[in-house]
Short mmCIF file of C-alpha atoms in Angstrom, two decimals:
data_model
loop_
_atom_site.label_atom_id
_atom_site.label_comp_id
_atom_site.label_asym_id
_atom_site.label_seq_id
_atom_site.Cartn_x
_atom_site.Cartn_y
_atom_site.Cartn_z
CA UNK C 5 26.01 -116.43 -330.20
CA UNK C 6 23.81 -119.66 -331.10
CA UNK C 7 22.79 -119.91 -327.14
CA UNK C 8 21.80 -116.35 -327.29
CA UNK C 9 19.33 -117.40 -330.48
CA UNK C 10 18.09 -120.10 -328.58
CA UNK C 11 17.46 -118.70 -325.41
CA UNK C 12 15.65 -115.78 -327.05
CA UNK C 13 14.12 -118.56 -328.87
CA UNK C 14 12.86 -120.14 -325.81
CA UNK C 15 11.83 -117.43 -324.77
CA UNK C 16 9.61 -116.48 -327.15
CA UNK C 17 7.51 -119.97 -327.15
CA UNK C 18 7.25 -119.59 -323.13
CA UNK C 19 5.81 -116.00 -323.99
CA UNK C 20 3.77 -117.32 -327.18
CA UNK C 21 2.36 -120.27 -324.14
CA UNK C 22 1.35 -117.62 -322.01
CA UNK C 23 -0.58 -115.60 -324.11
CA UNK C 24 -2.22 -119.20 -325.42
CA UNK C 25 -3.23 -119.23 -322.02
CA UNK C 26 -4.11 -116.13 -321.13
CA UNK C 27 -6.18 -116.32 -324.14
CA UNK C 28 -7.73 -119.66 -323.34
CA UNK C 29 -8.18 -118.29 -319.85
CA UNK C 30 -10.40 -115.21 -321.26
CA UNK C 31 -12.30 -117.19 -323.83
CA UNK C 32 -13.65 -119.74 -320.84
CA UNK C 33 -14.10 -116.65 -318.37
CA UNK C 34 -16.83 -114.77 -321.60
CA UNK C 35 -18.26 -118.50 -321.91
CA UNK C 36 -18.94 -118.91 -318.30
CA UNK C 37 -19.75 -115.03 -317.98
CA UNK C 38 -23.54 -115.33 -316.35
CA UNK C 39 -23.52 -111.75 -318.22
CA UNK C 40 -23.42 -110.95 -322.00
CA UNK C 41 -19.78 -109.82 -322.96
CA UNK C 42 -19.31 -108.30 -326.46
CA UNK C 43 -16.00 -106.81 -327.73
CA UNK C 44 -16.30 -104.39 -330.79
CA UNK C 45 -14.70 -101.16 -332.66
CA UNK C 46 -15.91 -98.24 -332.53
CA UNK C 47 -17.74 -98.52 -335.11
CA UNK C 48 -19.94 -101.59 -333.90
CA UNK C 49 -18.32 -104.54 -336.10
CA UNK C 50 -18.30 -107.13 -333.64
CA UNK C 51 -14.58 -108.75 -332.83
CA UNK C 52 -15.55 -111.78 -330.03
CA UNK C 53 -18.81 -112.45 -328.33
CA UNK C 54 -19.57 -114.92 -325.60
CA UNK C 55 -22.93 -116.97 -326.13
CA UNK C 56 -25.38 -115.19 -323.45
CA UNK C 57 -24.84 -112.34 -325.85
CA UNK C 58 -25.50 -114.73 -328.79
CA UNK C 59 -28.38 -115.94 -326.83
CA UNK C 60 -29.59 -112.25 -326.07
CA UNK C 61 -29.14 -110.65 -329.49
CA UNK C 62 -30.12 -113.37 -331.90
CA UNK C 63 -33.60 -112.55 -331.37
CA UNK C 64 -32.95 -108.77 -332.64
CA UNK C 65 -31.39 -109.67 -335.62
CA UNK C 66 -33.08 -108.68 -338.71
CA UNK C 67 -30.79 -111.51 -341.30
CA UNK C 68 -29.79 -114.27 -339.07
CA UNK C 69 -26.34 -112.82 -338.55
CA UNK C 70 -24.56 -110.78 -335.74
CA UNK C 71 -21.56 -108.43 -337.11
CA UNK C 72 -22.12 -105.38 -335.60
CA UNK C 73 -23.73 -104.44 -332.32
CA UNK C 74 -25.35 -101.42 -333.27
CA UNK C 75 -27.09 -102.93 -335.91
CA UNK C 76 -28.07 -105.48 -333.67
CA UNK C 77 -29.33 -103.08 -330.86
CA UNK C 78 -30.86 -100.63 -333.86
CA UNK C 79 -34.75 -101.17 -333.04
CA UNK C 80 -34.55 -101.16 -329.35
CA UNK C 81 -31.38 -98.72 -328.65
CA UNK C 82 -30.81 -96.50 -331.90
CA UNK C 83 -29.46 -94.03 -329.19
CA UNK C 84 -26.10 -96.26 -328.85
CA UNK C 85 -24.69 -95.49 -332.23
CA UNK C 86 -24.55 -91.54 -331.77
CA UNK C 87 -23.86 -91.82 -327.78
CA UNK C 88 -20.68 -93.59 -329.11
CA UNK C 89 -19.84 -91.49 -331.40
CA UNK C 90 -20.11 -88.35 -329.38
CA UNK C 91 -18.32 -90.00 -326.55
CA UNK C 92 -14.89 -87.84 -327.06
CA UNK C 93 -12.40 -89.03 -323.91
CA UNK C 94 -9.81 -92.31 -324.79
CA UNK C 95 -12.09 -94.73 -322.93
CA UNK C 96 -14.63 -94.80 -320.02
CA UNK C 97 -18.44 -95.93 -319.87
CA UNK C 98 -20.37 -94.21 -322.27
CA UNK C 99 -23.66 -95.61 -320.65
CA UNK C 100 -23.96 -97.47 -317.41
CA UNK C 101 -27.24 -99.88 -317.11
CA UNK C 102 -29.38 -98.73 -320.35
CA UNK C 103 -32.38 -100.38 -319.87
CA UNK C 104 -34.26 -101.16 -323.32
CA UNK C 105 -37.53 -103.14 -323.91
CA UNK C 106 -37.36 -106.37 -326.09
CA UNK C 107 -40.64 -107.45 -328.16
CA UNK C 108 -42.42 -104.33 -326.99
CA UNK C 109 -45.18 -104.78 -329.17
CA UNK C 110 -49.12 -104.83 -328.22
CA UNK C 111 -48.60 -108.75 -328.04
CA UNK C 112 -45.50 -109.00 -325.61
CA UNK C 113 -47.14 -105.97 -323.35
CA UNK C 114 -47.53 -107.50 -320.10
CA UNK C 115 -44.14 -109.41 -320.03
CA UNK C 116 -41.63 -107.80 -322.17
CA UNK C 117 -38.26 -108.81 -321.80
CA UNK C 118 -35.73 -106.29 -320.47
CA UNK C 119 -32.28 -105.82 -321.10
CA UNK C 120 -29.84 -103.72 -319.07
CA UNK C 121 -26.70 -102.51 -321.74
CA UNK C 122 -23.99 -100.52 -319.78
CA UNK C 123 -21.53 -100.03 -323.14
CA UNK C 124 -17.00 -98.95 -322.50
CA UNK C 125 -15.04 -97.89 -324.33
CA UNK C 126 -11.81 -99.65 -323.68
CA UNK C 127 -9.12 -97.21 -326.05
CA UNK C 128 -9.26 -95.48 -329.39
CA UNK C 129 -10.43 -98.63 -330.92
CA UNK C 130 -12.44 -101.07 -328.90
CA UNK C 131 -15.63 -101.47 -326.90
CA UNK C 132 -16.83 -103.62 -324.44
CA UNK C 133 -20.92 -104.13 -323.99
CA UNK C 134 -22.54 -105.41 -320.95
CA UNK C 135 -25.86 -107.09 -321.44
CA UNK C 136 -27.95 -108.17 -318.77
CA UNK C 137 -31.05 -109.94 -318.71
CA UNK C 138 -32.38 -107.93 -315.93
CA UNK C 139 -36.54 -108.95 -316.59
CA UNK C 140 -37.15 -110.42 -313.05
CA UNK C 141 -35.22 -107.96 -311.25
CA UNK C 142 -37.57 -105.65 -312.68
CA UNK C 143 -40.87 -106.90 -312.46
CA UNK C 144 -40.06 -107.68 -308.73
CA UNK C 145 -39.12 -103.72 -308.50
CA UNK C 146 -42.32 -103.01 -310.12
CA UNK C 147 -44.52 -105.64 -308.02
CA UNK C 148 -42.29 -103.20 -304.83
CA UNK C 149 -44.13 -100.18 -306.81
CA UNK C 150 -46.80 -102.06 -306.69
CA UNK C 151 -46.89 -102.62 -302.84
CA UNK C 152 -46.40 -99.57 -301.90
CA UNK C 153 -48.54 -97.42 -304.43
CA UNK C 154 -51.48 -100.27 -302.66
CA UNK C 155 -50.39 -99.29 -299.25
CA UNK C 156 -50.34 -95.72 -300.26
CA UNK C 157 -53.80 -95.94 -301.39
CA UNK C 158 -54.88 -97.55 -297.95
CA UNK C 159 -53.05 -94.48 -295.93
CA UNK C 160 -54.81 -92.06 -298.11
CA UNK C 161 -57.71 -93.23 -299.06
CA UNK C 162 -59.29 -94.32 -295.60
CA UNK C 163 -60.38 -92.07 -292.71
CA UNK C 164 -60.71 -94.05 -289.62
CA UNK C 165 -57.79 -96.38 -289.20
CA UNK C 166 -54.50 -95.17 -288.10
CA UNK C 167 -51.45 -97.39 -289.12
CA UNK C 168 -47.85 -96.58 -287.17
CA UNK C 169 -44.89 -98.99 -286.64
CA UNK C 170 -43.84 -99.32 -283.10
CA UNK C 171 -40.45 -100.92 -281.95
CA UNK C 172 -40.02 -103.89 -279.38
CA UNK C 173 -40.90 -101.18 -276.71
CA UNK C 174 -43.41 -99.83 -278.18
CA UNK C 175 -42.23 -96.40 -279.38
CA UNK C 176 -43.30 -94.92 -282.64
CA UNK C 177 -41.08 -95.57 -285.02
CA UNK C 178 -42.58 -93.96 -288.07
CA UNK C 179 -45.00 -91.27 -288.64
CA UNK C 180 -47.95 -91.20 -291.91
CA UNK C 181 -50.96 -89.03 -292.31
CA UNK C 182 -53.90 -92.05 -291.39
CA UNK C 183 -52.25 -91.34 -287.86
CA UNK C 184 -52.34 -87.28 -287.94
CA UNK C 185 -56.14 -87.95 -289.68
CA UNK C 186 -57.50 -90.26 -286.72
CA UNK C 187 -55.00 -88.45 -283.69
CA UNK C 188 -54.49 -85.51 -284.66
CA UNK C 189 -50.82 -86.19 -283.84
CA UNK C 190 -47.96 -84.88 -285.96
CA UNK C 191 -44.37 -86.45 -286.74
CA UNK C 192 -43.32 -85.27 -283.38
CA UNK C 193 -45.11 -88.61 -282.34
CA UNK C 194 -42.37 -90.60 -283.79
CA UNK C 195 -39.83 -91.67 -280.89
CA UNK C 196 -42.63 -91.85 -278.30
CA UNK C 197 -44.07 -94.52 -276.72
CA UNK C 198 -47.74 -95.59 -278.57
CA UNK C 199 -49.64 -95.16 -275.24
CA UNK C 200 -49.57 -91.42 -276.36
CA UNK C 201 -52.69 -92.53 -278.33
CA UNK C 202 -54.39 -93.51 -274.95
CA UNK C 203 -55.62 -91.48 -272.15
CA UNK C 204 -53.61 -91.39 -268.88
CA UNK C 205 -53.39 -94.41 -267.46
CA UNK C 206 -55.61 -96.97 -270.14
CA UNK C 207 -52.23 -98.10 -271.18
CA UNK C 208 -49.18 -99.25 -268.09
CA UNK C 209 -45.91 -99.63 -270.04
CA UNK C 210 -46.53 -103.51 -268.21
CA UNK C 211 -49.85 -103.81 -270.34
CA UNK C 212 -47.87 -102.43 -273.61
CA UNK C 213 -45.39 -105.09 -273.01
CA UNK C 214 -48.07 -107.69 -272.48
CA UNK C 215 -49.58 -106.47 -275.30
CA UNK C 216 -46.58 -107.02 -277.69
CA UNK C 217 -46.13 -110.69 -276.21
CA UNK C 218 -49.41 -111.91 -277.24
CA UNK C 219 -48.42 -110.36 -280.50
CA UNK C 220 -45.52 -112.50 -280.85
CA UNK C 221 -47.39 -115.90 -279.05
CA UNK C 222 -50.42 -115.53 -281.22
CA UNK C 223 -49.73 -113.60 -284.16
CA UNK C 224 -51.87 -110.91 -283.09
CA UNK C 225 -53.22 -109.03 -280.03
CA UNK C 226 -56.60 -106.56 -280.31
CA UNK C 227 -57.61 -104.55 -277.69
CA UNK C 228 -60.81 -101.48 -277.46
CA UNK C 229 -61.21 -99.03 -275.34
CA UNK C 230 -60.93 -95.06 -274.62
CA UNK C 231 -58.08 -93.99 -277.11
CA UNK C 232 -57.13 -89.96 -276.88
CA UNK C 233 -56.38 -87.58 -280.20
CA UNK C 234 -53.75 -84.73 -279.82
CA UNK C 235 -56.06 -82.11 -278.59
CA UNK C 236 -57.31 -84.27 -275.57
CA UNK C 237 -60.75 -85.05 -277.27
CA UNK C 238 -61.42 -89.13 -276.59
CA UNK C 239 -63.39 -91.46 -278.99
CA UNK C 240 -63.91 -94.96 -278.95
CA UNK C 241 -60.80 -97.50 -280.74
CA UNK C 242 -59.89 -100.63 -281.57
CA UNK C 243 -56.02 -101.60 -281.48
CA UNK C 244 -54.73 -104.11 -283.53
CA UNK C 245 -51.19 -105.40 -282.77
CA UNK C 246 -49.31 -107.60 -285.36
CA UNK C 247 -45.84 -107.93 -285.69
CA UNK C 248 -43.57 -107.33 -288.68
CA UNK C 249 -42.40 -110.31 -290.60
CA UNK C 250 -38.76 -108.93 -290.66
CA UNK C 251 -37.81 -106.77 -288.00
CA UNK C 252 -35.44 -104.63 -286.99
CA UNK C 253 -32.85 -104.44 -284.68
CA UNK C 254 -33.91 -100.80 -283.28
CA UNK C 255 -36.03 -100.23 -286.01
CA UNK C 256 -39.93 -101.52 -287.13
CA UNK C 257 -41.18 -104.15 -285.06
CA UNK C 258 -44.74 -104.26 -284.90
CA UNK C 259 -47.26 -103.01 -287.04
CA UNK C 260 -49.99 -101.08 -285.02
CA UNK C 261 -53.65 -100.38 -286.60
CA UNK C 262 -56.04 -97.77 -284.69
CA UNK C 263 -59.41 -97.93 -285.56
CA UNK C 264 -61.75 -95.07 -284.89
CA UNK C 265 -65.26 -97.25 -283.89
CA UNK C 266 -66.89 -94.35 -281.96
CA UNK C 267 -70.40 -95.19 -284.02
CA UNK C 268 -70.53 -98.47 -282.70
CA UNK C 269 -69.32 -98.05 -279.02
CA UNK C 270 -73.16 -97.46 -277.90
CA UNK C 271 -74.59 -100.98 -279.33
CA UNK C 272 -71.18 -102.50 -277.72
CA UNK C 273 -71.53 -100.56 -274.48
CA UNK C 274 -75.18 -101.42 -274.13
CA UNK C 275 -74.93 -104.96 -274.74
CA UNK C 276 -71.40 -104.89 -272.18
CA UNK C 277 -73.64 -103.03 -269.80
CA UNK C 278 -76.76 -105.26 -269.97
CA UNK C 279 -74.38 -108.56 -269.18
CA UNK C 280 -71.91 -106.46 -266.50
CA UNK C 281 -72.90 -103.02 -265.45
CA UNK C 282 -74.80 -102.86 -262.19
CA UNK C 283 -78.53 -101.40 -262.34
CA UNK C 284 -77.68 -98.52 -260.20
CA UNK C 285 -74.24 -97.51 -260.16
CA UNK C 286 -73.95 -98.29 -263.64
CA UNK C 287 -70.43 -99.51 -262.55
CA UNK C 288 -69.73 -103.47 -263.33
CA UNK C 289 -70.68 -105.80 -261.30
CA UNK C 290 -68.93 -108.70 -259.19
CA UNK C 291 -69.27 -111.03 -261.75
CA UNK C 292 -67.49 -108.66 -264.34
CA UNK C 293 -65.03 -107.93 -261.42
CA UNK C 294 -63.99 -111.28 -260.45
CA UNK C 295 -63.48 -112.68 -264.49
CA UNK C 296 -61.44 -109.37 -265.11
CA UNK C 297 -59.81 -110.18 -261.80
CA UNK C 298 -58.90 -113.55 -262.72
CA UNK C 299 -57.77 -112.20 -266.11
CA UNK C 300 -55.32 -109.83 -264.64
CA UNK C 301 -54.06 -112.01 -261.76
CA UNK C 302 -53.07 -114.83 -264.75
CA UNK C 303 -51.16 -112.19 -266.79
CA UNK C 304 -49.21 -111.07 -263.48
CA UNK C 305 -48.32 -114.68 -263.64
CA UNK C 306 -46.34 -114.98 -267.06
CA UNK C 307 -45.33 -111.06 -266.28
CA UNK C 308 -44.69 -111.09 -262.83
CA UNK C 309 -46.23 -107.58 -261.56
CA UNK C 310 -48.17 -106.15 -258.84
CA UNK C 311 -51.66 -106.70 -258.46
CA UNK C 312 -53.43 -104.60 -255.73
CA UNK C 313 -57.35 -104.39 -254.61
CA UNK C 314 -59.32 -101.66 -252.78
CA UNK C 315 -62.10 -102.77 -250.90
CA UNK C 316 -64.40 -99.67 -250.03
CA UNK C 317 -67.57 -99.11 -248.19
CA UNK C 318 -69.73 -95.88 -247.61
CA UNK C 319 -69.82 -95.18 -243.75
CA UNK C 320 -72.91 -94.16 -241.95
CA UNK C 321 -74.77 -95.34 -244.45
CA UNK C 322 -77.83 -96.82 -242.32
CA UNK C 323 -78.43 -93.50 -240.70
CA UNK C 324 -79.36 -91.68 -243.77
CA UNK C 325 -81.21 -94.76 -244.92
CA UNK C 326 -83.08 -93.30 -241.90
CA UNK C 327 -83.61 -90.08 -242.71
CA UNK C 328 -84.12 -90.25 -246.21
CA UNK C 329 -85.21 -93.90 -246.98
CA UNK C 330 -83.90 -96.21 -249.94
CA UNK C 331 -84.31 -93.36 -252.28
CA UNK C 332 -81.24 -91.05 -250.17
CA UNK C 333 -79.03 -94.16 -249.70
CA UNK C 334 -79.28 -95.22 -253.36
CA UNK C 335 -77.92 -91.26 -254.51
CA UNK C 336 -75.08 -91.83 -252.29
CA UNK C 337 -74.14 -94.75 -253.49
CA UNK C 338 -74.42 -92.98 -257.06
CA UNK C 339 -73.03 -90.32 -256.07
CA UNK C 340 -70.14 -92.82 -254.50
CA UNK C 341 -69.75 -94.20 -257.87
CA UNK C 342 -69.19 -90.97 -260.05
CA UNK C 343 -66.34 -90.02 -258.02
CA UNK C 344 -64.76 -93.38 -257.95
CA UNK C 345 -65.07 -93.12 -262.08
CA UNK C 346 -63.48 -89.87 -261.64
CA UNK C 347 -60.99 -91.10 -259.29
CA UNK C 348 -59.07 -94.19 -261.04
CA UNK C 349 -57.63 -94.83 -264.07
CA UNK C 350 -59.02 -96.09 -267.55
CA UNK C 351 -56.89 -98.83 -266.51
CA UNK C 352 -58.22 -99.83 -263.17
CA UNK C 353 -61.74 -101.41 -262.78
CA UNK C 354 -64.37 -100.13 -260.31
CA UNK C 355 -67.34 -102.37 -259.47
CA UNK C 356 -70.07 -102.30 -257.50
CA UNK C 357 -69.40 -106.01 -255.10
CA UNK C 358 -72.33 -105.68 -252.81
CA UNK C 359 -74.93 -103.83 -251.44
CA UNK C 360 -72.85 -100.62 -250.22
CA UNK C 361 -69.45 -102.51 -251.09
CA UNK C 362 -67.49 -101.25 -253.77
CA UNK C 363 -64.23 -102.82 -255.03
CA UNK C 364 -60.73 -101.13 -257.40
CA UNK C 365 -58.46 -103.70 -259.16
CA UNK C 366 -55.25 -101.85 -259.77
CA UNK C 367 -53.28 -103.82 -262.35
CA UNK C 368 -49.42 -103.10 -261.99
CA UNK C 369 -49.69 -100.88 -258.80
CA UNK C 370 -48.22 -102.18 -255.43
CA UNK C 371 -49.65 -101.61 -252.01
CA UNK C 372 -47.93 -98.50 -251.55
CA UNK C 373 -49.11 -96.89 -254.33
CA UNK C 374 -53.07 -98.54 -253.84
CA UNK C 375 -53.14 -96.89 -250.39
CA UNK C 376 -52.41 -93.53 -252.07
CA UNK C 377 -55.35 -93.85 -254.34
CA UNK C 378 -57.51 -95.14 -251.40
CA UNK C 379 -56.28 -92.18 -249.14
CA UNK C 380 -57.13 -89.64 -252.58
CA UNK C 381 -60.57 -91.31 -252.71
CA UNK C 382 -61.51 -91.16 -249.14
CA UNK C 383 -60.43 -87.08 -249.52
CA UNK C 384 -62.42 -86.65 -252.54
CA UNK C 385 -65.43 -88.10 -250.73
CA UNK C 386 -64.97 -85.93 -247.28
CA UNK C 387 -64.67 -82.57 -249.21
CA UNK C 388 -67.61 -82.77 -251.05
CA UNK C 389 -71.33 -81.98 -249.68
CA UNK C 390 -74.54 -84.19 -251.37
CA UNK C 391 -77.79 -82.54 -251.62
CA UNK C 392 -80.34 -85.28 -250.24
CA UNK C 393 -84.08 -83.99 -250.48
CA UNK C 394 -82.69 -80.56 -250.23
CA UNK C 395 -80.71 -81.37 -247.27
CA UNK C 396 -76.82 -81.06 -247.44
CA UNK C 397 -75.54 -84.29 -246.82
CA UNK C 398 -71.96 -85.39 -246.26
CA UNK C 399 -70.96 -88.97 -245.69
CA UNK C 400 -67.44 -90.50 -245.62
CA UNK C 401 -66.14 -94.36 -246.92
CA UNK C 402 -63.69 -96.32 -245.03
CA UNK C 403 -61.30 -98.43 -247.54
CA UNK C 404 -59.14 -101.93 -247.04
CA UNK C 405 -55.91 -102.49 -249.54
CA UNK C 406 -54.47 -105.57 -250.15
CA UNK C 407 -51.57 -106.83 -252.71
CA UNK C 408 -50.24 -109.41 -254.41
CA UNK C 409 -46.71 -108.50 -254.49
CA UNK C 410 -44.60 -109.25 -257.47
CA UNK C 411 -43.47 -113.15 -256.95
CA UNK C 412 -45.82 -113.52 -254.19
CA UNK C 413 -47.99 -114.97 -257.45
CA UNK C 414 -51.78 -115.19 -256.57
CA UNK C 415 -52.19 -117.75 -253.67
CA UNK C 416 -56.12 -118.19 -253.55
CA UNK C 417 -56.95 -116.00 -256.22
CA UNK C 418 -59.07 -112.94 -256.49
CA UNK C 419 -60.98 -114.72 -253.98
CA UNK C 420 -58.03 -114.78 -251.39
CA UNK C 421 -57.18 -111.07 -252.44
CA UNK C 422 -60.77 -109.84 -251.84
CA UNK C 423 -60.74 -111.43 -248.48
CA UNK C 424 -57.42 -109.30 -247.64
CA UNK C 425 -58.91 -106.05 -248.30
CA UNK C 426 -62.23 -106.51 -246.53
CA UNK C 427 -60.39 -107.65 -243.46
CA UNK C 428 -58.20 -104.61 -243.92
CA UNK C 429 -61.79 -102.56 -244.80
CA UNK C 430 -63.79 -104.32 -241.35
CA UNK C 431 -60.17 -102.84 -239.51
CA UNK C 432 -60.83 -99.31 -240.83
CA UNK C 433 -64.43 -99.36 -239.83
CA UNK C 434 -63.52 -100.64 -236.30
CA UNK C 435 -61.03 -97.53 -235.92
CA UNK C 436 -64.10 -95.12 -236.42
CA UNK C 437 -64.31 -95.14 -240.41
CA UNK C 438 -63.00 -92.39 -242.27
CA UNK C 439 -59.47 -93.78 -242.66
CA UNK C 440 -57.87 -96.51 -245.19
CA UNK C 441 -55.86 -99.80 -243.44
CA UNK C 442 -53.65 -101.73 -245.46
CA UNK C 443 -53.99 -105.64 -244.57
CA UNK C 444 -50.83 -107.51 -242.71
CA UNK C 445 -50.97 -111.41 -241.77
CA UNK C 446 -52.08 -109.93 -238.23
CA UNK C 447 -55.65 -109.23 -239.67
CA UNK C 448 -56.20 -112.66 -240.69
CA UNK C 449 -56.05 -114.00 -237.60
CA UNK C 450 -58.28 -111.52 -235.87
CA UNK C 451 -61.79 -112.78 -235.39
CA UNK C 452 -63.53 -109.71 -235.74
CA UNK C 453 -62.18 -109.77 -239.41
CA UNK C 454 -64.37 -113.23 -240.35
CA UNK C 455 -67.20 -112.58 -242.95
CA UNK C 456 -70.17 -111.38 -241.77
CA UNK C 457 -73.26 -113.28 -241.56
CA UNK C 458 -74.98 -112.17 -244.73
CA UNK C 459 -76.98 -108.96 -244.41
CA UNK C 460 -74.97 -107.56 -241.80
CA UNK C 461 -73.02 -104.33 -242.48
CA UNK C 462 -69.72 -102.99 -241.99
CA UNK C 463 -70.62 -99.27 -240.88
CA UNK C 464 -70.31 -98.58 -237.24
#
């Protein structure tokens, strides 16, 4: 019987240890709580508090002393009291993340401390209070507010730019109104690639990606040019391409601006034109052609890509110089030169090389592809009839192609490329004109394909 008594003895002081503890245990867990932790009855009277709530509701206290939480909370949460007292199931959170203005007044206006008070009840007789200091996590949500009510304002409140988010291919990721106010486009744009905004052909998905790499190298890539609205009316844009400073995986990438600068694309066109454009043709001229040229053929370097050149003279042309003088050889070759504008892309450049000479760079198109355009132009040209001094006048052109292939890089440069497509073009002129060649390495070796003296002329 005595080692029963002592055993239930020893019992009891391992229990009463435990609890000591346990109790220890919860008393270092509220002081190292990063949250305020308050334990009260029901009706407030405070029975433990850890000191971030000391800390937090010292300030509210009216006497110096903190017995009971709603007192405490009175002038900034007199709600708490009733909400408690209505609260009518044996526990569960009576309010989850309060949020409750300290020092309100006109003096603490533009930083007033917040608290967050999310209030349990634990049983018929106790509550637990939460209190966070929650003051930077809110002025950062506001400054977020902030952000976007400014970026709001810029979507709204401007006319000509057009601001959409494109991925790492360059599809639309996001639709806003600046974009359905400058484009006309709607939300179906989102999913397509951007080169929607641009008329067939301005924009090669090789250029887009070129595009988004000088993004990324230099922070920033801005391009102008033709850009096309929904209802296939064109006006004059600027396109700024920045990317994102976090991205996503499939999402946001880049952030692309679209300016509509129609007003000043005749001051920028005249001054282009009175550096570039050729008198007569109004197409640019060979010094235009060979920077642009040299431009392209460097890209195709860090991009690898096809580069191609059409070389193109008028045929015949002497023997209406005959008939008709300067004057009826200078509205072929402007007549020349409207259908080659109608005949390319935005993307390709026509210029006007020589005397009768024209020249097409083709970025991203291989020789395959070039001779189909030159074959297309050389059509274009038969079919249609030029009134001459009243005289119906029809004259055909005679076209060279040459390519840098992929790899190949640019051995000799534009230069070197040029040189390919007029021995190609001298080839086509020696077969009768009328027809497109495509240059091979036998053409180089051919004497009849050497420059000609100056003045002399490739018609036969």
């Amino acid at each position: 019987m005595r080692s029963h008594l002592d055993g239930s003895e020893h019992d009891l002081v391992d229990e009463t240890a435990q609890l000591r503890a346990e109790h220890e245990a919860l008393i270092q867990f509220l002081y190292l709580a990063p949250v305020g932790l308050v334990q009260a009855d029901l009706d407030g009277v405070i029975a433990m508090m850890n000191p971030i709530s000391a800390q937090l509701l010292m300030p509210l206290s009216r006497d110096g002393g903190l017995d009971n939480l709603f007192t405490a909370l009175e002038s900034i949460a007199p709600e708490l009291r009733h909400l408690c007292a209505s609260f009518d199931r044996p526990s569960g959170k009576i309010c989850d993340g309060m949020r409750v203005r300290l020092n309100p007044g006109p003096s603490a206006k533009d930083a007033p401390q917040i608290l967050a008070i999310t209030l349990l009840k634990l049983d018929d007789q106790r509550l637990m209070a939460v209190i966070d200091d929650i003051t930077v996590q809110v002025r950062r949500e506001r400054q977020l507010r902030q952000n976007d009510a400014w970026r709001d304002a810029i979507l709204t409140g401007i006319t000509d730019y057009a601001l959409a988010e494109i991925d790492v291919r360059g599809a639309i990721t996001k639709w806003n109104p600046s974009i359905g106010r400058v484009t006309g486009h709607g939300s179906e744009a989102v999913g397509q690639p951007c080169s929607i905004f641009y008329p067939p052909g301005a924009l090669t998905p090789e250029r887009l990606l070129e595009r988004l790499g000088n993004a990324d190298g230099d922070g920033w890539s801005l391009d102008e040019g033709e850009c096309l609205r929904a209802d296939g009316s064109r006006f004059w844009g600027s396109a700024l391409i920045a990317p994102l400073p976090e991205r996503e995986a499939d999402g946001p990438a880049y952030c692309l601006i679209l300016r509509d600068i129609s007003d000043k694309r005749e001051a920028s066109e005249r001054r282009r034109g009175d550096i570039f454009s050729d008198y007569l043709s109004g197409l640019a001229e060979r010094r235009a052609f060979v920077d642009a040229a040299g431009v392209e053929l460097a890209r195709g370097q860090s991009a690898p890509r096809a580069t191609s050149v059409i070389s193109i003279n008028a045929d015949l042309v002497e023997g209406i110089h005959d008939r008709h003088g300067q004057a009826g050889t200078d509205q072929v070759l402007q007549h020349l030169a409207a259908i080659l504008s109608e005949t390319f892309r935005a993307v390709d450049l026509v210029a006007r090389i020589g005397g009768e000479q024209f020249a097409v760079l083709l970025p991203s198109t291989d020789l395959k592809r070039a001779v189909l355009e030159a074959e297309r132009l050389r059509a274009a040209v038969a079919s249609q009839a030029l009134d001459v001094e009243g005289s119906p006048t029809r004259y055909t052109v005679s076209a060279g192609v040459a390519c840098f292939e992929p790899g190949e890089g640019a051995p000799g440069g534009i230069d070197a490329l040029l040189r390919r497509a007029d021995q190609a073009l001298r080839a086509a002129a020696r077969a009768g004109g009328n027809r497109v060649e495509r240059w091979h390495p036998a053409l180089a070796a051919n004497p009849a394909n050497l420059p000609q003296p100056e003045g002399g002329s490739l018609a036969v």
